[in-house]
């Protein structure tokens, strides 16, 4: 059980390899609450030898252990036990993620609930997964298309949703019969290590799930290079994604890349504008805008633009920024000061190019915000589609507003960035919503909603947002390998003529 977190006690974690959590022996990475700058945890700065040991444990568990050959029902039992332990410890898991990443506690609770739901859904997939039999190939020829676990999976995750993004991968991989090594972000490793403990308590055999903490340049790079890793599932920035593609070339391991995004919320005048105001703000401010599917751009039709932007500005001033454990906070702290500076530079760059700040635009530094990294939710109008603010991933609570006149123009603007993770369409006209939605180049399109989802629904990107899918049956299949078994029955028709013929 995760000890209830009452007062500020610094949590210290080692790495988790082959069913054992070791005491940290080397250097430690300090983890500070981004909202208060108090130290909340420390993680081991593991080295390449520890990464090698973690991969070796996963390799052994796959090649020699019984996890891959257990029945789906047996694997499902362990996953359901894990889900119920996560439910038991949900408040501690939420608090760990909130304190380490800076997100408001009520959002962290949502991440835990979604992670539990995905674990339970993956348990169902473990039971129902099946292959195909081809029985119309002729009376003596039968084809079986079977799905096997793909082997050892390395998982590398970022800091913005430490638990949720792990659980978009891990239960699906375990359901398929794979073994795994995870390297969480060095900034937010706590919940991943707690999941390793809970999985062991749930009955997951030693070596099936290993966690090794530390920098991407050493530990992460080793996982990308390792010849003993069969599949690498990466969530993070597009730049690191590219580095991983190069590093992984040695054994041609399969990759799944969930990378950056630059989603647009496209608002038509026939939308329910009250819903759209709430949805557009939720889309851009959810998790302080530190979200790959953040609706960082608003494309609004000229006919509705002025009143819509005014309504957004009025509403945004009522929202509450707060420290992560503030129960009433809508928006939390930015991960660290270097990131806050980067976001602010985008704002001043856009202003210098003639864009107009209609709300926010600056850091929050006084009163409860004195110690941490906070930014006022920001809306910037008249943003040029060629500006960096419009084109690049900002990863902060900043909405860039541009206007359009026609459907074609809206689609062209939405598709004009290098990313293709998600977009949202706000319109009550089904023809508009479908016609526009189908022409948007992104892995997900939301209609009259945003940052929505369910464990059954796959997500992923196109263009520079990566490839591969997570969640749903498509996400499960990423962790399987297709094998074809071709069976001839009866007496073989000889290919070679016999000597007597
Ligand atoms: P990041 O790319 O800097 O780091 C992600 C992970 O990769 C971390 O664990 C890091 O230690 C590791 N890493 C860094 N260098 C590495 C290397 N050379 N080899 C192997 N691993 C390495 O990303 P971040 O700053 O932690 O997270 C923010 C980024 O993640 C944003 O770009 C965001 O869009 C993206 N993201 C994408 C999704 C998605 O589903 N598409 C979801 C969340 C976040």
JSON list of N, CA and C in Angstrom, two decimals, residues 59 62-63 67-70 72 75 125-126 129-132 144-153 172-179 230-231 254 473-486:
[
{"chain": "A", "resi": 59, "resn": "UNK", "atom": "N", "xyz": [14.05, -9.30, -20.61]},
{"chain": "A", "resi": 59, "resn": "UNK", "atom": "CA", "xyz": [14.36, -10.30, -21.65]},
{"chain": "A", "resi": 59, "resn": "UNK", "atom": "C", "xyz": [14.18, -11.72, -21.08]},
{"chain": "A", "resi": 62, "resn": "UNK", "atom": "N", "xyz": [10.65, -12.61, -20.48]},
{"chain": "A", "resi": 62, "resn": "UNK", "atom": "CA", "xyz": [9.93, -12.92, -21.72]},
{"chain": "A", "resi": 62, "resn": "UNK", "atom": "C", "xyz": [10.36, -14.27, -22.29]},
{"chain": "A", "resi": 63, "resn": "UNK", "atom": "N", "xyz": [11.69, -14.52, -22.33]},
{"chain": "A", "resi": 63, "resn": "UNK", "atom": "CA", "xyz": [12.19, -15.73, -23.00]},
{"chain": "A", "resi": 63, "resn": "UNK", "atom": "C", "xyz": [12.03, -16.98, -22.14]},
{"chain": "A", "resi": 67, "resn": "UNK", "atom": "N", "xyz": [4.93, -15.53, -18.29]},
{"chain": "A", "resi": 67, "resn": "UNK", "atom": "CA", "xyz": [3.95, -14.47, -18.56]},
{"chain": "A", "resi": 67, "resn": "UNK", "atom": "C", "xyz": [3.44, -14.51, -20.00]},
{"chain": "A", "resi": 68, "resn": "UNK", "atom": "N", "xyz": [4.31, -14.62, -21.00]},
{"chain": "A", "resi": 68, "resn": "UNK", "atom": "CA", "xyz": [3.81, -14.61, -22.38]},
{"chain": "A", "resi": 68, "resn": "UNK", "atom": "C", "xyz": [2.89, -15.79, -22.70]},
{"chain": "A", "resi": 69, "resn": "UNK", "atom": "N", "xyz": [3.10, -16.92, -22.01]},
{"chain": "A", "resi": 69, "resn": "UNK", "atom": "CA", "xyz": [2.30, -18.09, -22.36]},
{"chain": "A", "resi": 69, "resn": "UNK", "atom": "C", "xyz": [1.10, -18.30, -21.43]},
{"chain": "A", "resi": 70, "resn": "UNK", "atom": "N", "xyz": [0.95, -17.42, -20.45]},
{"chain": "A", "resi": 70, "resn": "UNK", "atom": "CA", "xyz": [-0.25, -17.56, -19.61]},
{"chain": "A", "resi": 70, "resn": "UNK", "atom": "C", "xyz": [-1.49, -17.26, -20.44]},
{"chain": "A", "resi": 72, "resn": "UNK", "atom": "N", "xyz": [-5.02, -15.57, -21.47]},
{"chain": "A", "resi": 72, "resn": "UNK", "atom": "CA", "xyz": [-5.51, -14.20, -21.35]},
{"chain": "A", "resi": 72, "resn": "UNK", "atom": "C", "xyz": [-6.26, -14.02, -20.03]},
{"chain": "A", "resi": 75, "resn": "UNK", "atom": "N", "xyz": [-3.78, -13.45, -17.26]},
{"chain": "A", "resi": 75, "resn": "UNK", "atom": "CA", "xyz": [-3.18, -12.11, -17.30]},
{"chain": "A", "resi": 75, "resn": "UNK", "atom": "C", "xyz": [-4.21, -11.05, -16.87]},
{"chain": "A", "resi": 125, "resn": "UNK", "atom": "N", "xyz": [-9.44, -6.91, -22.86]},
{"chain": "A", "resi": 125, "resn": "UNK", "atom": "CA", "xyz": [-8.79, -7.26, -24.14]},
{"chain": "A", "resi": 125, "resn": "UNK", "atom": "C", "xyz": [-7.97, -8.53, -24.01]},
{"chain": "A", "resi": 126, "resn": "UNK", "atom": "N", "xyz": [-7.31, -8.69, -22.86]},
{"chain": "A", "resi": 126, "resn": "UNK", "atom": "CA", "xyz": [-6.50, -9.90, -22.67]},
{"chain": "A", "resi": 126, "resn": "UNK", "atom": "C", "xyz": [-7.36, -11.15, -22.83]},
{"chain": "A", "resi": 129, "resn": "UNK", "atom": "N", "xyz": [-8.96, -11.17, -26.83]},
{"chain": "A", "resi": 129, "resn": "UNK", "atom": "CA", "xyz": [-8.08, -11.13, -28.01]},
{"chain": "A", "resi": 129, "resn": "UNK", "atom": "C", "xyz": [-8.07, -12.49, -28.71]},
{"chain": "A", "resi": 130, "resn": "UNK", "atom": "N", "xyz": [-8.07, -12.44, -30.01]},
{"chain": "A", "resi": 130, "resn": "UNK", "atom": "CA", "xyz": [-8.06, -13.70, -30.77]},
{"chain": "A", "resi": 130, "resn": "UNK", "atom": "C", "xyz": [-7.50, -13.44, -32.16]},
{"chain": "A", "resi": 131, "resn": "UNK", "atom": "N", "xyz": [-7.18, -14.50, -32.85]},
{"chain": "A", "resi": 131, "resn": "UNK", "atom": "CA", "xyz": [-6.70, -14.37, -34.22]},
{"chain": "A", "resi": 131, "resn": "UNK", "atom": "C", "xyz": [-7.81, -14.70, -35.21]},
{"chain": "A", "resi": 132, "resn": "UNK", "atom": "N", "xyz": [-7.40, -15.05, -36.42]},
{"chain": "A", "resi": 132, "resn": "UNK", "atom": "CA", "xyz": [-8.36, -15.36, -37.47]},
{"chain": "A", "resi": 132, "resn": "UNK", "atom": "C", "xyz": [-8.05, -16.74, -38.03]},
{"chain": "A", "resi": 144, "resn": "UNK", "atom": "N", "xyz": [-4.09, -19.91, -40.41]},
{"chain": "A", "resi": 144, "resn": "UNK", "atom": "CA", "xyz": [-4.33, -19.28, -39.11]},
{"chain": "A", "resi": 144, "resn": "UNK", "atom": "C", "xyz": [-3.51, -18.00, -39.04]},
{"chain": "A", "resi": 145, "resn": "UNK", "atom": "N", "xyz": [-4.17, -16.92, -38.66]},
{"chain": "A", "resi": 145, "resn": "UNK", "atom": "CA", "xyz": [-3.44, -15.67, -38.44]},
{"chain": "A", "resi": 145, "resn": "UNK", "atom": "C", "xyz": [-3.49, -15.43, -36.94]},
{"chain": "A", "resi": 146, "resn": "UNK", "atom": "N", "xyz": [-2.35, -15.62, -36.29]},
{"chain": "A", "resi": 146, "resn": "UNK", "atom": "CA", "xyz": [-2.37, -15.55, -34.83]},
{"chain": "A", "resi": 146, "resn": "UNK", "atom": "C", "xyz": [-1.58, -14.32, -34.36]},
{"chain": "A", "resi": 147, "resn": "UNK", "atom": "N", "xyz": [-1.96, -13.83, -33.22]},
{"chain": "A", "resi": 147, "resn": "UNK", "atom": "CA", "xyz": [-1.26, -12.68, -32.64]},
{"chain": "A", "resi": 147, "resn": "UNK", "atom": "C", "xyz": [-0.46, -13.13, -31.44]},
{"chain": "A", "resi": 148, "resn": "UNK", "atom": "N", "xyz": [0.83, -12.82, -31.47]},
{"chain": "A", "resi": 148, "resn": "UNK", "atom": "CA", "xyz": [1.70, -13.20, -30.36]},
{"chain": "A", "resi": 148, "resn": "UNK", "atom": "C", "xyz": [2.24, -11.94, -29.71]},
{"chain": "A", "resi": 149, "resn": "UNK", "atom": "N", "xyz": [2.62, -12.02, -28.44]},
{"chain": "A", "resi": 149, "resn": "UNK", "atom": "CA", "xyz": [3.23, -10.84, -27.81]},
{"chain": "A", "resi": 149, "resn": "UNK", "atom": "C", "xyz": [4.52, -10.48, -28.55]},
{"chain": "A", "resi": 150, "resn": "UNK", "atom": "N", "xyz": [4.79, -9.18, -28.69]},
{"chain": "A", "resi": 150, "resn": "UNK", "atom": "CA", "xyz": [5.93, -8.79, -29.54]},
{"chain": "A", "resi": 150, "resn": "UNK", "atom": "C", "xyz": [7.26, -8.86, -28.81]},
{"chain": "A", "resi": 151, "resn": "UNK", "atom": "N", "xyz": [7.28, -9.12, -27.51]},
{"chain": "A", "resi": 151, "resn": "UNK", "atom": "CA", "xyz": [8.56, -9.31, -26.84]},
{"chain": "A", "resi": 151, "resn": "UNK", "atom": "C", "xyz": [8.79, -8.31, -25.72]},
{"chain": "A", "resi": 152, "resn": "UNK", "atom": "N", "xyz": [10.02, -7.78, -25.66]},
{"chain": "A", "resi": 152, "resn": "UNK", "atom": "CA", "xyz": [10.39, -6.81, -24.63]},
{"chain": "A", "resi": 152, "resn": "UNK", "atom": "C", "xyz": [10.06, -5.40, -25.16]},
{"chain": "A", "resi": 153, "resn": "UNK", "atom": "N", "xyz": [9.25, -4.68, -24.39]},
{"chain": "A", "resi": 153, "resn": "UNK", "atom": "CA", "xyz": [8.87, -3.33, -24.79]},
{"chain": "A", "resi": 153, "resn": "UNK", "atom": "C", "xyz": [9.57, -2.33, -23.88]},
{"chain": "A", "resi": 172, "resn": "UNK", "atom": "N", "xyz": [-1.87, -2.41, -21.76]},
{"chain": "A", "resi": 172, "resn": "UNK", "atom": "CA", "xyz": [-2.10, -2.99, -23.09]},
{"chain": "A", "resi": 172, "resn": "UNK", "atom": "C", "xyz": [-0.95, -3.95, -23.43]},
{"chain": "A", "resi": 173, "resn": "UNK", "atom": "N", "xyz": [0.28, -3.53, -23.10]},
{"chain": "A", "resi": 173, "resn": "UNK", "atom": "CA", "xyz": [1.44, -4.40, -23.37]},
{"chain": "A", "resi": 173, "resn": "UNK", "atom": "C", "xyz": [1.38, -5.66, -22.50]},
{"chain": "A", "resi": 174, "resn": "UNK", "atom": "N", "xyz": [1.01, -5.49, -21.23]},
{"chain": "A", "resi": 174, "resn": "UNK", "atom": "CA", "xyz": [0.92, -6.66, -20.34]},
{"chain": "A", "resi": 174, "resn": "UNK", "atom": "C", "xyz": [-0.20, -7.59, -20.79]},
{"chain": "A", "resi": 175, "resn": "UNK", "atom": "N", "xyz": [-1.31, -7.00, -21.22]},
{"chain": "A", "resi": 175, "resn": "UNK", "atom": "CA", "xyz": [-2.44, -7.82, -21.70]},
{"chain": "A", "resi": 175, "resn": "UNK", "atom": "C", "xyz": [-2.01, -8.68, -22.87]},
{"chain": "A", "resi": 176, "resn": "UNK", "atom": "N", "xyz": [-1.14, -8.13, -23.72]},
{"chain": "A", "resi": 176, "resn": "UNK", "atom": "CA", "xyz": [-0.68, -8.86, -24.91]},
{"chain": "A", "resi": 176, "resn": "UNK", "atom": "C", "xyz": [0.34, -9.95, -24.55]},
{"chain": "A", "resi": 177, "resn": "UNK", "atom": "N", "xyz": [0.88, -9.90, -23.32]},
{"chain": "A", "resi": 177, "resn": "UNK", "atom": "CA", "xyz": [1.87, -10.92, -22.91]},
{"chain": "A", "resi": 177, "resn": "UNK", "atom": "C", "xyz": [3.31, -10.44, -23.02]},
{"chain": "A", "resi": 178, "resn": "UNK", "atom": "N", "xyz": [3.50, -9.14, -23.20]},
{"chain": "A", "resi": 178, "resn": "UNK", "atom": "CA", "xyz": [4.87, -8.60, -23.30]},
{"chain": "A", "resi": 178, "resn": "UNK", "atom": "C", "xyz": [5.46, -8.39, -21.91]},
{"chain": "A", "resi": 179, "resn": "UNK", "atom": "N", "xyz": [6.76, -8.19, -21.87]},
{"chain": "A", "resi": 179, "resn": "UNK", "atom": "CA", "xyz": [7.42, -7.70, -20.67]},
{"chain": "A", "resi": 179, "resn": "UNK", "atom": "C", "xyz": [7.95, -6.30, -20.98]},
{"chain": "A", "resi": 230, "resn": "UNK", "atom": "N", "xyz": [12.58, -5.20, -28.25]},
{"chain": "A", "resi": 230, "resn": "UNK", "atom": "CA", "xyz": [11.93, -5.49, -29.53]},
{"chain": "A", "resi": 230, "resn": "UNK", "atom": "C", "xyz": [11.09, -4.32, -30.03]},
{"chain": "A", "resi": 231, "resn": "UNK", "atom": "N", "xyz": [10.44, -3.63, -29.10]},
{"chain": "A", "resi": 231, "resn": "UNK", "atom": "CA", "xyz": [9.56, -2.52, -29.46]},
{"chain": "A", "resi": 231, "resn": "UNK", "atom": "C", "xyz": [9.83, -1.37, -28.51]},
{"chain": "A", "resi": 254, "resn": "UNK", "atom": "N", "xyz": [10.82, -2.07, -33.64]},
{"chain": "A", "resi": 254, "resn": "UNK", "atom": "CA", "xyz": [9.59, -1.37, -34.01]},
{"chain": "A", "resi": 254, "resn": "UNK", "atom": "C", "xyz": [9.40, -0.18, -33.07]},
{"chain": "A", "resi": 473, "resn": "UNK", "atom": "N", "xyz": [-8.28, -1.23, -29.43]},
{"chain": "A", "resi": 473, "resn": "UNK", "atom": "CA", "xyz": [-7.72, -2.47, -29.97]},
{"chain": "A", "resi": 473, "resn": "UNK", "atom": "C", "xyz": [-6.45, -2.18, -30.77]},
{"chain": "A", "resi": 474, "resn": "UNK", "atom": "N", "xyz": [-6.45, -0.99, -31.44]},
{"chain": "A", "resi": 474, "resn": "UNK", "atom": "CA", "xyz": [-5.25, -0.63, -32.23]},
{"chain": "A", "resi": 474, "resn": "UNK", "atom": "C", "xyz": [-4.03, -0.50, -31.32]},
{"chain": "A", "resi": 475, "resn": "UNK", "atom": "N", "xyz": [-4.23, 0.07, -30.12]},
{"chain": "A", "resi": 475, "resn": "UNK", "atom": "CA", "xyz": [-3.13, 0.22, -29.17]},
{"chain": "A", "resi": 475, "resn": "UNK", "atom": "C", "xyz": [-2.64, -1.13, -28.67]},
{"chain": "A", "resi": 476, "resn": "UNK", "atom": "N", "xyz": [-3.56, -2.03, -28.42]},
{"chain": "A", "resi": 476, "resn": "UNK", "atom": "CA", "xyz": [-3.21, -3.39, -27.99]},
{"chain": "A", "resi": 476, "resn": "UNK", "atom": "C", "xyz": [-2.40, -4.10, -29.08]},
{"chain": "A", "resi": 477, "resn": "UNK", "atom": "N", "xyz": [-2.85, -3.93, -30.33]},
{"chain": "A", "resi": 477, "resn": "UNK", "atom": "CA", "xyz": [-2.18, -4.63, -31.44]},
{"chain": "A", "resi": 477, "resn": "UNK", "atom": "C", "xyz": [-0.75, -4.14, -31.66]},
{"chain": "A", "resi": 478, "resn": "UNK", "atom": "N", "xyz": [-0.46, -2.90, -31.23]},
{"chain": "A", "resi": 478, "resn": "UNK", "atom": "CA", "xyz": [0.92, -2.39, -31.33]},
{"chain": "A", "resi": 478, "resn": "UNK", "atom": "C", "xyz": [1.89, -3.31, -30.57]},
{"chain": "A", "resi": 479, "resn": "UNK", "atom": "N", "xyz": [1.38, -4.00, -29.57]},
{"chain": "A", "resi": 479, "resn": "UNK", "atom": "CA", "xyz": [2.24, -4.84, -28.74]},
{"chain": "A", "resi": 479, "resn": "UNK", "atom": "C", "xyz": [2.15, -6.31, -29.13]},
{"chain": "A", "resi": 480, "resn": "UNK", "atom": "N", "xyz": [1.63, -6.56, -30.33]},
{"chain": "A", "resi": 480, "resn": "UNK", "atom": "CA", "xyz": [1.55, -7.94, -30.81]},
{"chain": "A", "resi": 480, "resn": "UNK", "atom": "C", "xyz": [2.28, -8.06, -32.14]},
{"chain": "A", "resi": 481, "resn": "UNK", "atom": "N", "xyz": [2.61, -9.27, -32.46]},
{"chain": "A", "resi": 481, "resn": "UNK", "atom": "CA", "xyz": [3.24, -9.59, -33.75]},
{"chain": "A", "resi": 481, "resn": "UNK", "atom": "C", "xyz": [2.29, -10.57, -34.44]},
{"chain": "A", "resi": 482, "resn": "UNK", "atom": "N", "xyz": [2.09, -10.37, -35.73]},
{"chain": "A", "resi": 482, "resn": "UNK", "atom": "CA", "xyz": [1.19, -11.28, -36.45]},
{"chain": "A", "resi": 482, "resn": "UNK", "atom": "C", "xyz": [2.01, -12.45, -36.98]},
{"chain": "A", "resi": 483, "resn": "UNK", "atom": "N", "xyz": [1.54, -13.64, -36.70]},
{"chain": "A", "resi": 483, "resn": "UNK", "atom": "CA", "xyz": [2.18, -14.83, -37.28]},
{"chain": "A", "resi": 483, "resn": "UNK", "atom": "C", "xyz": [1.15, -15.57, -38.13]},
{"chain": "A", "resi": 484, "resn": "UNK", "atom": "N", "xyz": [1.56, -16.01, -39.29]},
{"chain": "A", "resi": 484, "resn": "UNK", "atom": "CA", "xyz": [0.66, -16.78, -40.15]},
{"chain": "A", "resi": 484, "resn": "UNK", "atom": "C", "xyz": [1.06, -18.24, -40.10]},
{"chain": "A", "resi": 485, "resn": "UNK", "atom": "N", "xyz": [0.12, -19.09, -39.79]},
{"chain": "A", "resi": 485, "resn": "UNK", "atom": "CA", "xyz": [0.38, -20.53, -39.78]},
{"chain": "A", "resi": 485, "resn": "UNK", "atom": "C", "xyz": [-0.42, -21.13, -40.94]},
{"chain": "A", "resi": 486, "resn": "UNK", "atom": "N", "xyz": [0.27, -21.75, -41.90]},
{"chain": "A", "resi": 486, "resn": "UNK", "atom": "CA", "xyz": [-0.39, -22.29, -43.09]},
{"chain": "A", "resi": 486, "resn": "UNK", "atom": "C", "xyz": [-0.33, -23.82, -43.02]}
]
